Coordinates of C-alpha atoms and ligand atoms in Angstrom, one line a residue:
X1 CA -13.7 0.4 5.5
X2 CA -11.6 3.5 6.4
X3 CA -13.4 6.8 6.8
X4 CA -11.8 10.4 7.5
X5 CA -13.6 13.3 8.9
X6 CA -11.9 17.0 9.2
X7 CA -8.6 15.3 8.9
X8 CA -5.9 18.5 9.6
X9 CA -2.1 18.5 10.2
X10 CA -0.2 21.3 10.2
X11 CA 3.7 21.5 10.0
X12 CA 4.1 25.3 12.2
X13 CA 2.1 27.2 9.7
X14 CA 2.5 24.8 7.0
X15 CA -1.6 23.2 7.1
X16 CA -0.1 20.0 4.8
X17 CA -3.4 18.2 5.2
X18 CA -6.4 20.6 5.2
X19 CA -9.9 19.5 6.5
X20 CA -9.8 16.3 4.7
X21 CA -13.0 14.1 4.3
X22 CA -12.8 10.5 2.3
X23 CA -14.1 7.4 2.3
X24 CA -13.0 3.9 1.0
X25 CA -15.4 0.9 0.5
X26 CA -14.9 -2.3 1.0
X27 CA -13.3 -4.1 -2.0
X28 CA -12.8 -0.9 -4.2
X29 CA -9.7 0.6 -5.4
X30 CA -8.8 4.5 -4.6
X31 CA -6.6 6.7 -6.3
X32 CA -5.1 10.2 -4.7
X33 CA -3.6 12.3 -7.0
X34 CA -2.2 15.7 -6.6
X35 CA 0.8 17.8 -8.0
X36 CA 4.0 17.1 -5.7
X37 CA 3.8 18.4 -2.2
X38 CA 0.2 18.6 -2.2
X39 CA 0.3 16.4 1.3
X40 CA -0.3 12.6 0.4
X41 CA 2.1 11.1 1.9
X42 CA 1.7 13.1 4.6
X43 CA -2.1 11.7 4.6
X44 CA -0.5 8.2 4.3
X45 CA 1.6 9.0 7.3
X46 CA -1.9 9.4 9.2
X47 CA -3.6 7.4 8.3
X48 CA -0.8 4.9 9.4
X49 CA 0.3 6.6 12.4
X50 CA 3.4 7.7 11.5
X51 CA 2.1 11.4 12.1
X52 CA -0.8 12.6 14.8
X53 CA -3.5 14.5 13.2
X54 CA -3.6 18.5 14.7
X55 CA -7.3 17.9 14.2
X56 CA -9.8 15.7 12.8
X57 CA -11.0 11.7 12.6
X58 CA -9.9 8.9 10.8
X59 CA -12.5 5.4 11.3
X60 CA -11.3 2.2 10.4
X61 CA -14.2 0.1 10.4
X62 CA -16.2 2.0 12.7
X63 CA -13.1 2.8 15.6
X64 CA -11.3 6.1 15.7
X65 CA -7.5 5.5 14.8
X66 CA -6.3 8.7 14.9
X67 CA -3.3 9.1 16.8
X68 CA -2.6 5.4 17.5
X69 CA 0.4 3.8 17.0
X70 CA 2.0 2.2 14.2
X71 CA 2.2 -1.5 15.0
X72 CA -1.1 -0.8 16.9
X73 CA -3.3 0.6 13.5
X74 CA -0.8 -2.6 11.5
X75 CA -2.6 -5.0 13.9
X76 CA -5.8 -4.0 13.1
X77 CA -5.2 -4.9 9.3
X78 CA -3.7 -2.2 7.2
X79 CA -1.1 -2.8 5.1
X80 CA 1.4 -0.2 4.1
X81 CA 4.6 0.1 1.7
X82 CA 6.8 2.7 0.9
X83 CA 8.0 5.0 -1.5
X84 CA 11.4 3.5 -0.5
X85 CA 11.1 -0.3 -1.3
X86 CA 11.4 -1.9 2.4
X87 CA 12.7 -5.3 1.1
X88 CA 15.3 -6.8 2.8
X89 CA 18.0 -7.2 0.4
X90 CA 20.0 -9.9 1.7
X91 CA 17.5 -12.1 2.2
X92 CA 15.8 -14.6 -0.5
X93 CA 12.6 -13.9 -2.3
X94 CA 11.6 -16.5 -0.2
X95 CA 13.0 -16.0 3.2
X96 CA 11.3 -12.5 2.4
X97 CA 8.0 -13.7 2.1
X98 CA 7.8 -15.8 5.1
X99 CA 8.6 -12.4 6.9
X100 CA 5.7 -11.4 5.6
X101 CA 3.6 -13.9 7.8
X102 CA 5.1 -13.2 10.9
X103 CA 2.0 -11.0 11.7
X104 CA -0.8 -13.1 12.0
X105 CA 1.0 -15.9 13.4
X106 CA 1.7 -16.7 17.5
X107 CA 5.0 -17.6 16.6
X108 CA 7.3 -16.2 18.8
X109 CA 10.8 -16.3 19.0
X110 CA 11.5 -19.3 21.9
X111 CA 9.0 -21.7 19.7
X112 CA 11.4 -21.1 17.0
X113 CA 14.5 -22.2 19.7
X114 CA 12.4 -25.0 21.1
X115 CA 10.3 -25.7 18.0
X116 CA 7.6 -27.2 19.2
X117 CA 4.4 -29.0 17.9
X118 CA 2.7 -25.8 17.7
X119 CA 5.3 -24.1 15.9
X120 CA 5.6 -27.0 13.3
X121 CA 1.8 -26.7 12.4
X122 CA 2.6 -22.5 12.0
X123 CA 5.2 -23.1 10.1
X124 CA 4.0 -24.9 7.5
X125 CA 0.7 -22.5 7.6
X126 CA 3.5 -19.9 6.9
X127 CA 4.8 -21.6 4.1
X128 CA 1.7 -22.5 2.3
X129 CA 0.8 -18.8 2.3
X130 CA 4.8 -18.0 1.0
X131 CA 4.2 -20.4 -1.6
X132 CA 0.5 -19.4 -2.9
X133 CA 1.8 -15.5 -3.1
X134 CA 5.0 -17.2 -4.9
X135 CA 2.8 -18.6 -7.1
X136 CA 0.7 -15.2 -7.7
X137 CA 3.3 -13.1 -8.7
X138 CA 4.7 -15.7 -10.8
X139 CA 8.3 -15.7 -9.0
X140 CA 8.5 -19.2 -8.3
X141 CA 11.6 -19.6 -10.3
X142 CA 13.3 -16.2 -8.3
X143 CA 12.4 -18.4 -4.8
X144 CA 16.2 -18.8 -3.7
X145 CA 17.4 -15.4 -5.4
X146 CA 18.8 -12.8 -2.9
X147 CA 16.5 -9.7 -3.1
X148 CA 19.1 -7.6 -4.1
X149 CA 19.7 -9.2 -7.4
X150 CA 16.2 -9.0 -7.9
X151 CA 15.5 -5.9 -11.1
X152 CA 13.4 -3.0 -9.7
X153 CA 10.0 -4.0 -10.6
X154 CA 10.6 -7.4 -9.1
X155 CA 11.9 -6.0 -6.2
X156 CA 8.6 -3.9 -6.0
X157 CA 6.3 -6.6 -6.8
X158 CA 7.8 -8.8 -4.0
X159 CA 7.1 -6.1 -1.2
X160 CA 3.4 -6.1 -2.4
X161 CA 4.0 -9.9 -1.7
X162 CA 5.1 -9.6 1.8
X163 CA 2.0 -7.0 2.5
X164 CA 0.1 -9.8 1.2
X165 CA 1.4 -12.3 3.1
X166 CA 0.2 -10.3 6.2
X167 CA -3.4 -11.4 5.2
X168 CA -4.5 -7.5 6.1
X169 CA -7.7 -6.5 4.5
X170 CA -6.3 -2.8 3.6
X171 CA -3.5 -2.3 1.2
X172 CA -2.2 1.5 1.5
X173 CA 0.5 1.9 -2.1
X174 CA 2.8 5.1 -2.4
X175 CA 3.7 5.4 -5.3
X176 CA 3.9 1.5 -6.4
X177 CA 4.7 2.6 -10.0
X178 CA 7.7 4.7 -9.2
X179 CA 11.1 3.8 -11.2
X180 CA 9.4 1.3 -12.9
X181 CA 9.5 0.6 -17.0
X182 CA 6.1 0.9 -19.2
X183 CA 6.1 -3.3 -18.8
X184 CA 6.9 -3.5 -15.3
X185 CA 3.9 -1.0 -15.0
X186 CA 1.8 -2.9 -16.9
X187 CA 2.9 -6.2 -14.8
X188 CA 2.2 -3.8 -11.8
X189 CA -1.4 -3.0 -12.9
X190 CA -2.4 -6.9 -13.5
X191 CA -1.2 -7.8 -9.8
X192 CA -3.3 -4.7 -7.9
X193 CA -6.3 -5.9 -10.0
X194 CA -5.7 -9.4 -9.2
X195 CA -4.9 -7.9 -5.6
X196 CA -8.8 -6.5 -5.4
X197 CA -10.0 -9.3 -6.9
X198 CA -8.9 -11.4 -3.9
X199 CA -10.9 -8.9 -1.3
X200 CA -8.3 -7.1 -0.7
X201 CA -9.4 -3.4 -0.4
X202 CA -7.0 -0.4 -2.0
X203 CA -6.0 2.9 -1.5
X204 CA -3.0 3.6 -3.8
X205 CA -0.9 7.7 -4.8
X206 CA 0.2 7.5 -7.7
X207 CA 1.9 10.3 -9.8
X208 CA 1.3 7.3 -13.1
X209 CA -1.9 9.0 -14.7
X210 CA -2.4 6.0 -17.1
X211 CA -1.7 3.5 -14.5
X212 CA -4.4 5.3 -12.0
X213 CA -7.1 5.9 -14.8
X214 CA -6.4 2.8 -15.6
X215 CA -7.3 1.1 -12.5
X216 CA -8.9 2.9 -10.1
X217 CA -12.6 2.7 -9.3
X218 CA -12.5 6.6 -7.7
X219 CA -9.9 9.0 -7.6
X220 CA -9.5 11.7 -4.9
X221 CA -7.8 15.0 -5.7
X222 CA -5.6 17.1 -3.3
X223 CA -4.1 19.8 -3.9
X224 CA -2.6 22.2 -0.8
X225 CA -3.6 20.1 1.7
X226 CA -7.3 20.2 0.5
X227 CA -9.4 17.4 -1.5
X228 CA -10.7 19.4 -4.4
X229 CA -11.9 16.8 -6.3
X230 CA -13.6 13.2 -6.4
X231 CA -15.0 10.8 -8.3
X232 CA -14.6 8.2 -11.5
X233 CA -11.2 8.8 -13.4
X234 CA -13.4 9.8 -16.6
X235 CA -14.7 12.7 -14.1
X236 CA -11.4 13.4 -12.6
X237 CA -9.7 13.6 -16.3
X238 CA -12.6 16.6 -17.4
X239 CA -12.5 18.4 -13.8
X240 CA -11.3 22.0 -14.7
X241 CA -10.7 22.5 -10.9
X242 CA -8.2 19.2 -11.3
X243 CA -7.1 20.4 -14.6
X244 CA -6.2 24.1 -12.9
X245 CA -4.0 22.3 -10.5
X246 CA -1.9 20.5 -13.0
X247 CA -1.8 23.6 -15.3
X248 CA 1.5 23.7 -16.7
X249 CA 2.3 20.1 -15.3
X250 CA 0.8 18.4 -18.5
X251 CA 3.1 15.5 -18.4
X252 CA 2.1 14.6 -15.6
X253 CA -1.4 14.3 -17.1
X254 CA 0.0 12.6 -20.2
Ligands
LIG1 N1 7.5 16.1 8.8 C1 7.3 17.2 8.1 N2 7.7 18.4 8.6 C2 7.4 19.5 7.9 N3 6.9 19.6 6.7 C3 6.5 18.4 6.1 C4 6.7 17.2 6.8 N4 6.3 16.2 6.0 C5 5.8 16.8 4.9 N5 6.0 18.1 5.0 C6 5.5 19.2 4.0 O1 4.2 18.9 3.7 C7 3.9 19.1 2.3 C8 3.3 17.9 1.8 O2 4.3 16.9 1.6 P1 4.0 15.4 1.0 O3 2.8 14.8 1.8 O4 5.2 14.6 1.1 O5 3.5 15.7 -0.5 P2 3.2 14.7 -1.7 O6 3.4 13.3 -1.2 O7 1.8 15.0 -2.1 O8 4.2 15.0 -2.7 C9 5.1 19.5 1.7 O9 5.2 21.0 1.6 C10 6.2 19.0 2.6 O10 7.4 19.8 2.5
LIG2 MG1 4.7 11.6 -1.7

């Protein structure tokens, strides 16, 4: 699915991603972990286009990406949310998830104005795939509620529902676990799984060690800029190299 070769930025003299190789199958869910500042957002960043790599490859199904914009590498199917929640807050769980859908459908702006045939047959497209992800995350009775009102987790658990409404085959998480209580994390765990399970393919950071052992297939290590580690989370946990890098950082590891 995605595949990076020698990926390098550097910020100055800062190298914040260091010669970086990965790969992420088809259907499997990826964990990067790293002690803060290690550079994984920064990889998110290039892998989504938000940065240009100083050196280096990144293949999304076979075609080099590196370097391309944003909406360009979001057209070609990955999915990305952020650390920030990117809601919108005045709008309805709802109205929120039909935003969601905008993506993959020709709608544009004047068939909304004329509404025309074609745009009546999107529309309800749209809305059976609001309702289905509605129906997933079990918000059906939060429909009509304003984001805004909406408590943390839900808020978090509805911007996974607008990535899914996208229909993209990639789903990129920073963080998803962030702010959230020990249920909402639990809640949180049940929807990526059931996320996967619908062929959805997952690369998620994530600074919740249970959540990530928990959940992930592999798990990458950086640390510096550089990957120094890889493999199952039963590996990752006994890696002395991992281990080293979290050295006085237990709770983190807890
Ligand atoms: N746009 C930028 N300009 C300069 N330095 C940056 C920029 N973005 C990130 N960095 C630096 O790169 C390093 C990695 O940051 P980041 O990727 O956010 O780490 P992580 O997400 O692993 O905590 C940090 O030292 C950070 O200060
Ligand atoms: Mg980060």
């Amino acid at each position: 699915m995605l595949e990076t070769k020698g990926l390098t930025v550097a910020f100055g003299g800062l190298v914040a991603v260091n010669q970086v190789d990965l790969s992420v199958s088809p259907g499997e869910i990826l964990g990067m972990i790293g002690p803060n500042g290690a550079g994984k957002t920064t990889f998110f960043n290039l892998l989504t286009g938000f940065l240009a790599p100083t050196s280096g490859q990144i293949l999304f199904k076979g075609k080099d990406i590196a370097g391309l914009p944003p909406s360009r590498i979001a057209s070609l199917g990955i999915c990305r949310t952020f650390q920030i929640t990117s809601i919108f807050p005045g709008l309805t769980v709802w109205e929120n998830l039909l935003t969601g859908t905008y993506c993959w459908t020709q709608t544009r702006f004047l068939d909304t104005l004329v509404r025309s045939r074609g745009y009546a047959e999107q529309r309800r497209e749209m809305e059976k795939q609001a309702r289905e992800i509605l129906e997933f995350l079990r918000m059906e009775d939060q429909k009509d509620a304003r984001a805004r009102n909406l408590s943390y987790g839900d808020q978090r658990r509805l911007e996974i529902g607008i990535g899914l409404a996208s229909r993209r085959e990639f789903l990129l998480l920073d963080e998803p676990a962030a702010g959230m209580n020990p249920e909402e994390t639990q809640t949180l765990s049940q929807v990526i799984r059931q996320i996967r399970d619908r062929g959805i393919t997952i690369f998620l950071i994530e600074h919740h060690m249970q959540l990530v052992m928990g959940i992930c297939d592999r798990i990458v290590v950086l640390n510096y800029g550089r990957k120094i580690a890889e493999g199952t989370p039963v590996e990752i946990s006994h890696n002395p190299q991992v281990i080293e890098a979290y050295l006085g950082k237990e709770e983190e590891f807890a």
